[in-house]
Amino acid sequence: MDDAEAGAGLVASLAGMTATADVGILGGSGLYHLLDDVEEVVVDTPYGDPSEPPLVGTVAGRRVAFIPRHGKDHRFPPHRVPYRANLWALRALGVRQVLAPSAVGGLWPDLGPGSLVVPDQVVDRTVGRKSTYYDDAAVHVSFADPYCPTGRQAVVDTALRSGWDAIDGGTLVVIPGPRFSSRAESRSYAANGWTIVGMTGLPEAVLARELALCYTTVALVTDLDAGVEEGSGVTHAEVFEVFAREVVRLRALLLDVVAALPDEGELTCPCRGSLDGLRLPFVLP
Ligand SMILES: [Zn+2]
């Protein structure tokens, strides 16, 4: 089955479904219990199963679909997350705005654990990930500004209102993982002027753009990266400890951001038009 047929079949199979959502959240570690009163929705995609069947619930009167990108038992390390299936499944449910919380390392001494960064740029250092939907056609989306300006503003404003000094802007460098950076790597990222290091921000951001979705990374710093910290380097346990401590705050923030996002009809950002004039090899879900 080619992608076009798969897409058409998917639309048909969803036609009788009541579970739709307009906001999607791709949760990081520790966010599995983000929504209350959820309905699990099985969505088939041409790219296989998403990390978990999306959980659809209501937040502040809006329908929200949530997928824990690592799976609820954390079985998908960053290089094996089914990124294409996750974004496709969200769009198939009706989602047009995606929030992407994620744990990152800080590249500057003043970016300690608990800092919140809303990056405006990204650098791809990943290797070997399937990072496009357009394997069979020349579809070149613009990626000059990788993140949705409307979503970014909503996160920054909401965080500041809640007393969390979100950093508005910065560059996320996405490394292959699952290992952390060496000190030399980490120092070279900082020397380039980059801000934070993560493992899942790509291809997620570009796949969202390829489906004309609004996409906003909400980066929670869990540790100082190896180049700036004094001890023996980042450990898995440290990252999870900080995330567990801050996740309550992050969860509350995300739910407030959902309420603050504009309704679909009021969106004026360019994300929705990112495929205008391009010939697509399949029908979007
Ligand atoms: Zn947008």
Coordinates of N, CA, C and O and ligand atoms in Angstrom, one line a residue, residues 96-97 147-151 213-215 267 269-272, ligand 1:
R96 N -4.1 20.5 15.4 CA -3.4 21.4 14.5 C -2.3 22.2 15.3 O -1.5 22.8 14.7
Q97 N -2.4 22.2 16.6 CA -1.4 22.8 17.5 C -0.8 21.8 18.4 O -1.5 21.1 19.1
Y147 N 9.7 27.0 14.9 CA 8.7 26.9 15.9 C 7.5 27.8 15.6 O 7.7 28.9 15.0
C148 N 6.4 27.5 16.1 CA 5.2 28.3 15.9 C 5.3 29.6 16.8 O 5.4 29.5 18.0
P149 N 5.2 30.8 16.2 CA 5.4 32.0 17.0 C 4.2 32.2 18.0 O 4.4 32.7 19.1
T150 N 3.0 31.7 17.6 CA 1.9 31.9 18.5 C 2.0 30.9 19.7 O 1.7 31.4 20.8
G151 N 2.4 29.7 19.4 CA 2.6 28.8 20.5 C 3.7 29.2 21.5 O 3.5 29.1 22.7
L213 N 1.5 21.6 10.9 CA 1.1 21.8 12.3 C 1.8 22.9 13.0 O 3.0 23.1 12.7
C214 N 1.2 23.6 13.9 CA 1.9 24.5 14.8 C 2.7 23.6 15.8 O 2.1 22.6 16.3
Y215 N 3.9 23.9 16.1 CA 4.7 23.1 17.0 C 5.6 24.0 17.9 O 6.3 24.9 17.4
L267 N -6.1 31.6 14.5 CA -4.6 31.5 14.3 C -4.2 32.4 13.1 O -4.8 32.3 12.1
C269 N -0.6 32.6 12.6 CA 0.8 32.2 12.3 C 0.9 31.5 10.9 O -0.1 31.1 10.4
P270 N 2.1 31.5 10.4 CA 2.3 30.9 9.0 C 2.3 29.4 9.0 O 2.3 28.9 7.9
C271 N 2.2 28.7 10.1 CA 2.4 27.3 10.1 C 1.4 26.5 9.2 O 1.8 25.6 8.5
R272 N 0.2 27.0 9.3 CA -0.9 26.3 8.5 C -0.6 26.4 7.0 O -1.0 25.5 6.2
Ligands
ZN1 ZN 1.5 28.2 14.3

